[in-house]
Amino acid sequence: MSKALTIAKFGGTSVANYAAMQNCARIVAGNPGTRIVVVSAAAGITNHLVDLAHKAMTQEQIAEVCQAITDIEFKILNELKDRDSVSAKLDDLLEEVRKLAFHEEILHRADLKDQLLSMGERMSSLMFSAVLAEQNVATMNFDVRKVLRTDSEFGAATPQLEAIAENAQALLKPEIDNAIVVTQGFVGADEEGRTTTLGRGGSDFTAALLAEAIDAEVCEIWTDVTGVYTTDPRITAAAHPLPELSFEEAAEMATFGAKVLHPATMEPAVRKDIKVFVGSSKEPEKGGTWIVKDCENEPPFRALTRRKEQVMVTVKTPKMMYAQGFLQQVFAIIAKHKLSVDLVTTSEISVSFTLDNPANSVAQRLNRETIAELETICDVTVEHGFDLVTVVGNHMQTSKGVSSRIFAAVSDYNLRMICFGANPHNISFLVNESDSTEIVTVLHKELFE
């Protein structure tokens, strides 16, 4: 293994139990370049914590969920060779979980929710540090909140890059000479020291941010699949792992639905030219996918992604014809509500665009508020039941036959919107959700089999 300074991140399934943690510990101990390990909460813990933070429950139900969390953690604890070294600390963390879960304001205060949601990673890092110590390596459990400074947008905090770099150089980097540092993903703290979280996929983002801050050369993302696949293998068994991707390709894939990577992970990697590796902690011997600045091979077609639950919004007004400022008004409203637009098409008097609409009450409420405000300036039509399919590749604007090959393959299906030409790395189209599995399967067969 290379001695390049490396940060390794392990996801929830990779640290789900003692045996899984042992696999990860062997990976870390086997690479002399790995000096920092970022861990997610053990599989299942975060779901329990989300229930405690967001669902109205009886006292008995809260106690049951807290006991389920305790059972998962104690199952790991009881298999440790030196459980006494962490037992008291784990008890303290579990007691903090209980106090937060029973707090009368937990359903109404975002800061308390984040504090509760952080507990999975805090317990996971404690336990993994103990498992790693069993491999006869010097290790320490480090509180990432000392380093990872964010704003105070609880639930989806924005990292403060200058402060993170300064803190990492002063507090984190000196530790890696003497021990492998185990710390938490997903978690940060604002200027007042209040716990924040980075949102879905935040552990990958944490690893990339720390890699950037300490000038690491490699960021490893260890998960339950052997790399990034040509498409989701749950859609078609013919999907296969890719040996390499460029930063641009990986960013497109993450943005348009690939679950293996968080979109924000690529940003620090691009800024500092950090190589990213994605592999399976269960089968490290099978290798994985390297994500690098420049690939040896840049094919026109690299992968397919699907993003489900898309909403198509059409705004229409006769005033738009030859009018200045209408589009500005429309997208100012979208920006105000912090919603992301993917596809856009225009005609003389109308504009259609897509919004991501995950099964999330906040997103749905914002969508409703957004539509209501748009209706003050134009007629609005909202259509549901769509998925967004994206073909990711290279030089797609200039390669002959790219679009004709794609559209010939899906000629039997109805495409509602098409976006092509905005960049050389993707072509996207909106399809009926009932057709999307077939469309991805057909396209995969045409382009990759």
CSV table of C-alpha atoms in Angstrom, one decimal, residues 21-433:
chain,number,residue,atom,x,y,z
A,21,MET,CA,-15.6,-3.1,12.4
A,22,GLN,CA,-12.8,-5.8,12.5
A,23,ASN,CA,-12.8,-5.8,8.7
A,24,CYS,CA,-12.4,-2.1,8.7
A,25,ALA,CA,-9.7,-2.2,11.3
A,26,ARG,CA,-7.7,-4.6,9.2
A,27,ILE,CA,-8.0,-2.3,6.2
A,28,VAL,CA,-6.7,0.7,8.3
A,29,ALA,CA,-3.9,-1.3,9.9
A,30,GLY,CA,-2.8,-2.6,6.5
A,31,ASN,CA,-2.2,0.9,5.0
A,32,PRO,CA,0.6,2.8,6.7
A,33,GLY,CA,-0.6,6.0,4.9
A,34,THR,CA,-4.0,6.0,6.7
A,35,ARG,CA,-3.8,8.4,9.6
A,36,ILE,CA,-7.4,9.6,10.1
A,37,VAL,CA,-10.5,7.5,10.1
A,38,VAL,CA,-14.0,9.0,9.8
A,39,VAL,CA,-16.9,6.8,10.8
A,40,SER,CA,-20.7,7.0,10.3
A,41,ALA,CA,-23.2,5.7,12.9
A,42,ALA,CA,-23.6,2.0,13.1
A,43,ALA,CA,-26.3,0.8,10.7
A,44,GLY,CA,-29.8,1.3,12.2
A,45,ILE,CA,-28.7,3.8,14.8
A,46,THR,CA,-29.4,6.9,12.7
A,47,ASN,CA,-32.9,5.8,11.8
A,48,HIS,CA,-33.7,5.4,15.5
A,49,LEU,CA,-32.3,8.8,16.3
A,50,VAL,CA,-34.3,10.4,13.4
A,51,ASP,CA,-37.5,8.8,14.9
A,52,LEU,CA,-36.7,10.2,18.3
A,53,ALA,CA,-35.9,13.7,16.9
A,54,HIS,CA,-38.9,14.0,14.5
A,55,LYS,CA,-41.8,11.7,15.6
A,56,ALA,CA,-44.2,12.4,18.4
A,57,MET,CA,-44.0,9.4,20.7
A,58,THR,CA,-45.3,8.3,24.1
A,59,GLN,CA,-42.8,7.9,27.0
A,60,GLU,CA,-42.9,4.1,26.5
A,61,GLN,CA,-42.2,4.4,22.8
A,62,ILE,CA,-39.2,6.7,23.4
A,63,ALA,CA,-37.9,4.2,26.0
A,64,GLU,CA,-38.2,1.4,23.5
A,65,VAL,CA,-36.3,3.2,20.8
A,66,CYS,CA,-33.6,4.2,23.3
A,67,GLN,CA,-33.3,0.5,24.4
A,68,ALA,CA,-33.0,-0.6,20.7
A,69,ILE,CA,-30.1,1.8,20.3
A,70,THR,CA,-28.5,0.5,23.6
A,71,ASP,CA,-28.9,-3.1,22.3
A,72,ILE,CA,-27.0,-2.4,19.1
A,73,GLU,CA,-24.1,-0.6,20.9
A,74,PHE,CA,-23.9,-3.2,23.7
A,75,LYS,CA,-23.7,-6.0,21.2
A,76,ILE,CA,-20.5,-4.4,19.9
A,77,LEU,CA,-19.3,-3.6,23.4
A,78,ASN,CA,-19.7,-7.2,24.6
A,79,GLU,CA,-17.4,-8.5,21.9
A,80,LEU,CA,-14.6,-6.2,22.6
A,81,LYS,CA,-11.5,-7.7,24.2
A,82,ASP,CA,-11.1,-4.8,26.5
A,83,ARG,CA,-14.7,-3.6,27.1
A,84,ASP,CA,-13.7,-1.9,30.4
A,85,SER,CA,-11.7,0.7,28.5
A,86,VAL,CA,-14.9,2.2,26.8
A,87,SER,CA,-17.8,0.9,28.9
A,88,ALA,CA,-18.1,4.0,31.1
A,89,LYS,CA,-17.8,6.4,28.1
A,90,LEU,CA,-20.4,4.5,26.2
A,91,ASP,CA,-22.8,4.7,29.2
A,92,ASP,CA,-22.3,8.4,29.3
A,93,LEU,CA,-23.2,8.8,25.6
A,94,LEU,CA,-26.2,6.5,26.0
A,95,GLU,CA,-27.4,8.6,28.9
A,96,GLU,CA,-27.0,11.7,26.8
A,97,VAL,CA,-29.2,10.1,24.1
A,98,ARG,CA,-31.9,9.4,26.7
A,99,LYS,CA,-31.8,12.9,28.1
A,100,LEU,CA,-32.2,14.4,24.7
A,101,ALA,CA,-34.8,11.9,23.6
A,102,PHE,CA,-37.0,12.8,26.6
A,103,HIS,CA,-36.4,16.5,26.4
A,104,GLU,CA,-39.7,18.2,26.2
A,105,GLU,CA,-38.5,20.6,23.4
A,106,ILE,CA,-36.9,17.9,21.2
A,107,LEU,CA,-39.5,18.1,18.5
A,108,HIS,CA,-39.4,21.9,18.3
A,109,ARG,CA,-35.7,22.9,18.6
A,110,ALA,CA,-33.4,22.3,15.6
A,111,ASP,CA,-30.3,22.6,17.8
A,112,LEU,CA,-31.4,19.7,20.1
A,113,LYS,CA,-32.3,17.6,17.1
A,114,ASP,CA,-28.7,18.0,15.7
A,115,GLN,CA,-27.2,17.2,19.1
A,116,LEU,CA,-29.3,14.0,19.3
A,117,LEU,CA,-28.6,13.0,15.6
A,118,SER,CA,-24.8,13.4,16.3
A,119,MET,CA,-24.8,10.7,19.0
A,120,GLY,CA,-24.6,7.8,16.5
A,121,GLU,CA,-21.3,8.9,15.1
A,122,ARG,CA,-20.0,9.8,18.6
A,123,MET,CA,-20.7,6.2,19.8
A,124,SER,CA,-19.4,4.6,16.6
A,125,SER,CA,-16.1,6.4,16.8
A,126,LEU,CA,-15.6,5.4,20.4
A,127,MET,CA,-16.3,1.7,19.6
A,128,PHE,CA,-14.2,1.7,16.4
A,129,SER,CA,-11.3,3.2,18.1
A,130,ALA,CA,-11.4,0.3,20.6
A,131,VAL,CA,-11.6,-2.3,17.8
A,132,LEU,CA,-8.7,-0.6,16.0
A,133,ALA,CA,-6.6,-0.7,19.2
A,134,GLU,CA,-7.0,-4.5,19.1
A,135,GLN,CA,-4.9,-4.5,15.9
A,136,ASN,CA,-2.0,-3.3,18.1
A,137,VAL,CA,-1.9,0.2,16.6
A,138,ALA,CA,-1.9,3.4,18.5
A,139,THR,CA,-5.3,5.1,18.2
A,140,MET,CA,-7.2,8.0,19.7
A,141,ASN,CA,-10.9,9.0,19.6
A,142,PHE,CA,-11.1,12.7,18.5
A,143,ASP,CA,-14.1,15.0,18.7
A,144,VAL,CA,-14.5,16.4,15.2
A,145,ARG,CA,-16.5,19.3,16.6
A,146,LYS,CA,-13.2,20.9,17.7
A,147,VAL,CA,-12.2,21.2,14.0
A,148,LEU,CA,-15.2,21.1,11.7
A,149,ARG,CA,-16.6,24.7,12.1
A,150,THR,CA,-20.0,25.4,10.4
A,151,ASP,CA,-22.7,28.0,10.3
A,152,SER,CA,-25.8,27.6,12.5
A,153,GLU,CA,-28.1,26.2,9.8
A,154,PHE,CA,-29.0,23.1,11.9
A,155,GLY,CA,-29.7,20.0,9.9
A,156,ALA,CA,-27.8,21.2,6.8
A,157,ALA,CA,-24.9,23.3,8.1
A,158,THR,CA,-22.4,24.9,5.7
A,159,PRO,CA,-18.8,24.3,6.5
A,160,GLN,CA,-16.5,27.3,7.2
A,161,LEU,CA,-13.5,26.3,5.1
A,162,GLU,CA,-10.9,28.8,6.5
A,163,ALA,CA,-11.8,28.0,10.1
A,164,ILE,CA,-11.7,24.2,9.4
A,165,ALA,CA,-8.2,24.5,7.8
A,166,GLU,CA,-6.9,26.6,10.7
A,167,ASN,CA,-8.3,24.2,13.4
A,168,ALA,CA,-7.2,21.1,11.6
A,169,GLN,CA,-3.6,22.3,11.2
A,170,ALA,CA,-3.5,23.4,14.9
A,171,LEU,CA,-5.4,20.6,16.6
A,172,LEU,CA,-5.7,17.6,14.3
A,173,LYS,CA,-2.6,17.3,12.2
A,174,PRO,CA,-0.2,17.2,15.3
A,175,GLU,CA,-2.0,14.1,16.5
A,176,ILE,CA,-1.5,11.9,13.4
A,177,ASP,CA,2.2,11.5,14.0
A,178,ASN,CA,1.6,9.5,17.1
A,179,ALA,CA,-1.7,7.7,16.6
A,180,ILE,CA,-4.4,6.9,14.0
A,181,VAL,CA,-7.1,9.4,14.7
A,182,VAL,CA,-10.7,8.1,14.7
A,183,THR,CA,-13.4,10.8,14.4
A,184,GLN,CA,-17.0,11.4,13.4
A,185,GLY,CA,-18.6,12.1,10.1
A,186,PHE,CA,-21.7,14.2,9.5
A,187,VAL,CA,-21.1,16.3,12.7
A,188,GLY,CA,-19.8,19.8,13.2
A,189,ALA,CA,-20.1,22.8,15.5
A,190,ASP,CA,-21.0,26.5,15.1
A,191,GLU,CA,-19.0,29.4,16.5
A,192,GLU,CA,-20.9,29.1,19.8
A,193,GLY,CA,-19.9,25.4,20.1
A,194,ARG,CA,-23.4,24.1,19.4
A,195,THR,CA,-23.5,20.7,17.6
A,196,THR,CA,-24.6,20.9,14.0
A,197,THR,CA,-25.0,18.3,11.2
A,198,LEU,CA,-24.1,18.4,7.5
A,199,GLY,CA,-27.2,16.6,6.2
A,200,ARG,CA,-27.6,13.4,4.2
A,201,GLY,CA,-24.3,11.9,3.1
A,202,GLY,CA,-22.4,14.2,5.4
A,203,SER,CA,-19.8,11.6,6.5
A,204,ASP,CA,-18.4,11.5,3.0
A,205,PHE,CA,-18.3,15.3,3.0
A,206,THR,CA,-16.5,15.3,6.3
A,207,ALA,CA,-13.8,13.0,5.1
A,208,ALA,CA,-13.2,15.1,2.0
A,209,LEU,CA,-13.2,18.4,4.1
A,210,LEU,CA,-10.6,17.0,6.5
A,211,ALA,CA,-8.5,15.6,3.7
A,212,GLU,CA,-8.4,19.1,2.2
A,213,ALA,CA,-7.7,20.7,5.6
A,214,ILE,CA,-4.7,18.5,6.4
A,215,ASP,CA,-3.3,18.3,2.8
A,216,ALA,CA,-4.0,14.6,2.4
A,217,GLU,CA,-3.3,12.9,-0.9
A,218,VAL,CA,-6.0,10.3,-0.8
A,219,CYS,CA,-9.6,10.1,0.5
A,220,GLU,CA,-11.0,6.5,0.8
A,221,ILE,CA,-14.7,6.0,0.9
A,222,TRP,CA,-15.4,2.4,2.2
A,223,THR,CA,-18.9,1.2,1.8
A,224,ASP,CA,-20.8,-2.0,1.0
A,225,VAL,CA,-20.3,-2.0,-2.8
A,226,THR,CA,-17.1,-2.6,-4.8
A,227,GLY,CA,-16.8,0.8,-6.3
A,228,VAL,CA,-19.0,3.1,-8.4
A,229,TYR,CA,-21.1,1.1,-10.9
A,230,THR,CA,-22.2,1.8,-14.4
A,231,THR,CA,-25.7,2.1,-12.9
A,232,ASP,CA,-27.5,1.0,-9.8
A,233,PRO,CA,-27.1,-2.8,-9.7
A,234,ARG,CA,-30.5,-3.1,-8.2
A,235,ILE,CA,-31.9,-1.9,-11.5
A,236,THR,CA,-30.0,-4.3,-13.7
A,237,ALA,CA,-27.7,-7.2,-12.8
A,238,ALA,CA,-25.6,-6.3,-15.8
A,239,ALA,CA,-24.2,-3.2,-14.0
A,240,HIS,CA,-20.5,-3.4,-13.2
A,241,PRO,CA,-18.0,-1.4,-11.3
A,242,LEU,CA,-15.9,1.2,-13.0
A,243,PRO,CA,-12.1,1.2,-12.5
A,244,GLU,CA,-11.8,5.0,-12.8
A,245,LEU,CA,-13.8,8.2,-13.0
A,246,SER,CA,-12.9,11.8,-13.5
A,247,PHE,CA,-13.9,14.4,-10.9
A,248,GLU,CA,-16.4,15.9,-13.3
A,249,GLU,CA,-18.0,12.5,-14.1
A,250,ALA,CA,-18.2,11.6,-10.4
A,251,ALA,CA,-19.8,15.0,-9.6
A,252,GLU,CA,-22.4,14.6,-12.3
A,253,MET,CA,-23.2,11.1,-11.1
A,254,ALA,CA,-23.5,12.2,-7.5
A,255,THR,CA,-25.7,15.2,-8.4
A,256,PHE,CA,-28.0,13.2,-10.6
A,257,GLY,CA,-28.7,10.3,-8.2
A,258,ALA,CA,-25.8,8.0,-7.7
A,259,LYS,CA,-26.1,6.9,-4.0
A,260,VAL,CA,-22.5,5.9,-3.5
A,261,LEU,CA,-21.1,9.4,-3.4
A,262,HIS,CA,-22.4,12.6,-1.9
A,263,PRO,CA,-22.3,15.5,-4.4
A,264,ALA,CA,-20.4,17.8,-2.0
A,265,THR,CA,-17.6,15.3,-1.6
A,266,MET,CA,-16.1,16.2,-4.9
A,267,GLU,CA,-15.7,19.9,-4.1
A,268,PRO,CA,-12.8,19.6,-1.7
A,269,ALA,CA,-11.2,16.9,-3.9
A,270,VAL,CA,-11.3,19.1,-6.9
A,271,ARG,CA,-9.9,22.1,-5.0
A,272,LYS,CA,-6.9,20.2,-3.7
A,273,ASP,CA,-6.6,17.5,-6.4
A,274,ILE,CA,-7.2,14.7,-3.8
A,275,LYS,CA,-7.6,11.2,-5.2
A,276,VAL,CA,-10.8,9.5,-4.1
A,277,PHE,CA,-11.1,5.8,-3.8
A,278,VAL,CA,-14.5,3.9,-3.4
A,279,GLY,CA,-14.4,0.3,-2.3
A,280,SER,CA,-16.1,-2.4,-0.3
A,281,SER,CA,-15.0,-2.9,3.3
A,282,LYS,CA,-16.4,-6.4,3.1
A,283,GLU,CA,-14.3,-7.3,0.0
A,284,PRO,CA,-11.3,-4.9,-0.1
A,285,GLU,CA,-9.4,-7.4,-2.2
A,286,LYS,CA,-11.7,-6.8,-5.1
A,287,GLY,CA,-10.4,-3.2,-5.5
A,288,GLY,CA,-12.7,-0.4,-6.4
A,289,THR,CA,-13.1,2.9,-8.3
A,290,TRP,CA,-10.4,5.6,-8.4
A,291,ILE,CA,-11.8,9.1,-8.9
A,292,VAL,CA,-9.0,11.4,-10.3
A,293,LYS,CA,-8.5,14.7,-12.0
A,294,ASP,CA,-7.5,13.1,-15.4
A,295,CYS,CA,-8.5,9.6,-16.5
A,296,GLU,CA,-6.5,7.6,-19.0
A,297,ASN,CA,-9.7,6.8,-20.9
A,298,GLU,CA,-12.5,9.3,-21.5
A,299,PRO,CA,-15.4,7.4,-23.2
A,300,PRO,CA,-18.5,9.3,-24.4
A,301,PHE,CA,-20.6,7.0,-22.2
A,302,ARG,CA,-19.5,6.2,-18.7
A,303,ALA,CA,-22.5,5.6,-16.5
A,304,LEU,CA,-26.3,6.0,-16.0
A,305,THR,CA,-28.1,7.5,-13.0
A,306,ARG,CA,-31.7,7.8,-11.9
A,307,ARG,CA,-33.1,10.3,-9.5
A,308,LYS,CA,-36.6,9.5,-8.4
A,309,GLU,CA,-39.5,11.7,-7.2
A,310,GLN,CA,-39.1,14.6,-9.6
A,311,VAL,CA,-41.7,17.4,-9.9
A,312,MET,CA,-42.2,19.3,-13.2
A,313,VAL,CA,-43.4,22.9,-12.8
A,314,THR,CA,-44.6,24.9,-15.8
A,315,VAL,CA,-45.1,28.7,-15.4
A,316,LYS,CA,-47.0,30.5,-18.1
A,317,THR,CA,-47.9,34.1,-18.8
A,318,PRO,CA,-48.7,36.0,-22.0
A,319,LYS,CA,-46.6,38.8,-20.5
A,320,MET,CA,-43.4,36.7,-21.0
A,321,MET,CA,-43.5,37.3,-24.8
A,322,TYR,CA,-40.7,39.8,-25.5
A,323,ALA,CA,-40.8,40.7,-21.7
A,324,GLN,CA,-37.6,41.4,-19.8
A,325,GLY,CA,-37.2,40.2,-16.2
A,326,PHE,CA,-39.8,37.5,-16.0
A,327,LEU,CA,-37.3,34.6,-15.8
A,328,GLN,CA,-35.4,36.6,-13.2
A,329,GLN,CA,-38.6,36.9,-11.1
A,330,VAL,CA,-39.3,33.2,-11.4
A,331,PHE,CA,-35.8,32.0,-10.4
A,332,ALA,CA,-35.5,34.6,-7.6
A,333,ILE,CA,-38.5,32.9,-6.0
A,334,ILE,CA,-36.9,29.5,-6.5
A,335,ALA,CA,-33.6,30.8,-4.9
A,336,LYS,CA,-35.5,32.4,-2.0
A,337,HIS,CA,-36.9,29.0,-1.1
A,338,LYS,CA,-33.5,27.3,-1.5
A,339,LEU,CA,-34.7,24.8,-4.0
A,340,SER,CA,-32.5,23.3,-6.7
A,341,VAL,CA,-33.6,23.3,-10.4
A,342,ASP,CA,-32.3,20.6,-12.6
A,343,LEU,CA,-33.8,20.8,-16.1
A,344,VAL,CA,-35.1,24.0,-17.8
A,345,THR,CA,-36.9,24.4,-21.1
A,346,THR,CA,-38.5,27.6,-22.4
A,347,SER,CA,-41.0,28.7,-25.1
A,348,GLU,CA,-42.4,32.1,-26.0
A,349,ILE,CA,-44.8,32.3,-23.1
A,350,SER,CA,-43.8,29.5,-20.7
A,351,VAL,CA,-41.0,27.9,-18.8
A,352,SER,CA,-40.8,24.4,-17.5
A,353,PHE,CA,-38.4,23.2,-14.9
A,354,THR,CA,-37.9,20.2,-12.6
A,355,LEU,CA,-37.5,20.2,-8.8
A,356,ASP,CA,-36.2,17.4,-6.7
A,357,ASN,CA,-39.0,16.3,-4.3
A,358,PRO,CA,-37.8,13.7,-1.9
A,359,ALA,CA,-40.2,12.2,0.6
A,360,ASN,CA,-39.4,14.9,3.1
A,361,SER,CA,-42.0,17.1,4.9
A,362,VAL,CA,-39.8,20.2,4.8
A,363,ALA,CA,-39.1,19.9,1.1
A,364,GLN,CA,-42.8,19.3,0.4
A,365,ARG,CA,-43.8,22.3,2.4
A,366,LEU,CA,-41.2,24.5,0.7
A,367,ASN,CA,-42.5,23.3,-2.7
A,368,ARG,CA,-46.0,24.3,-1.7
A,369,GLU,CA,-44.9,27.7,-0.5
A,370,THR,CA,-42.8,28.2,-3.7
A,371,ILE,CA,-45.8,27.3,-5.9
A,372,ALA,CA,-48.1,29.7,-4.0
A,373,GLU,CA,-45.6,32.6,-4.5
A,374,LEU,CA,-45.1,31.8,-8.2
A,375,GLU,CA,-48.9,31.9,-8.7
A,376,THR,CA,-48.8,35.6,-7.8
A,377,ILE,CA,-47.0,36.4,-11.0
A,378,CYS,CA,-48.1,33.7,-13.5
A,379,ASP,CA,-50.2,30.5,-14.1
A,380,VAL,CA,-48.5,27.5,-12.5
A,381,THR,CA,-49.0,23.8,-13.4
A,382,VAL,CA,-47.4,21.2,-11.2
A,383,GLU,CA,-47.0,17.6,-12.4
A,384,HIS,CA,-45.7,14.7,-10.3
A,385,GLY,CA,-44.7,11.1,-11.0
A,386,PHE,CA,-41.5,11.6,-12.9
A,387,ASP,CA,-37.9,10.2,-12.6
A,388,LEU,CA,-34.8,11.9,-14.0
A,389,VAL,CA,-32.5,9.7,-16.0
A,390,THR,CA,-29.0,11.0,-16.8
A,391,VAL,CA,-26.3,9.6,-19.1
A,392,VAL,CA,-22.9,10.6,-17.9
A,393,GLY,CA,-19.8,10.7,-20.1
A,394,ASN,CA,-17.3,12.9,-21.9
A,395,HIS,CA,-17.2,15.2,-24.9
A,396,MET,CA,-20.9,14.5,-25.4
A,397,GLN,CA,-21.4,17.9,-27.1
A,398,THR,CA,-18.9,17.2,-29.8
A,399,SER,CA,-18.9,13.4,-30.2
A,400,LYS,CA,-20.8,12.3,-33.3
A,401,GLY,CA,-23.8,10.0,-32.8
A,402,VAL,CA,-24.1,10.5,-29.0
A,403,SER,CA,-27.6,11.8,-28.9
A,404,SER,CA,-28.9,9.7,-31.8
A,405,ARG,CA,-27.7,6.5,-30.2
A,406,ILE,CA,-29.4,7.4,-26.9
A,407,PHE,CA,-32.7,8.5,-28.3
A,408,ALA,CA,-32.9,5.6,-30.7
A,409,ALA,CA,-32.6,3.2,-27.7
A,410,VAL,CA,-35.5,4.9,-25.9
A,411,SER,CA,-37.7,5.7,-28.9
A,412,ASP,CA,-40.6,3.6,-27.5
A,413,TYR,CA,-40.9,5.8,-24.4
A,414,ASN,CA,-42.2,9.2,-23.7
A,415,LEU,CA,-39.6,11.8,-22.7
A,416,ARG,CA,-41.1,14.8,-21.1
A,417,MET,CA,-38.1,17.1,-20.9
A,418,ILE,CA,-34.5,16.9,-22.3
A,419,CYS,CA,-31.4,18.8,-21.2
A,420,PHE,CA,-28.4,18.6,-23.4
A,421,GLY,CA,-25.5,20.9,-24.2
A,422,ALA,CA,-25.1,22.8,-21.0
A,423,ASN,CA,-21.9,20.8,-20.3
A,424,PRO,CA,-20.0,18.0,-22.0
A,425,HIS,CA,-20.5,15.4,-19.3
A,426,ASN,CA,-24.2,14.6,-19.3
A,427,ILE,CA,-27.5,14.4,-21.1
A,428,SER,CA,-30.6,14.2,-18.9
A,429,PHE,CA,-34.3,13.6,-19.6
A,430,LEU,CA,-37.5,13.4,-17.5
A,431,VAL,CA,-39.5,10.2,-17.9
A,432,ASN,CA,-42.6,8.7,-16.3
A,433,GLU,CA,-41.6,6.9,-13.1
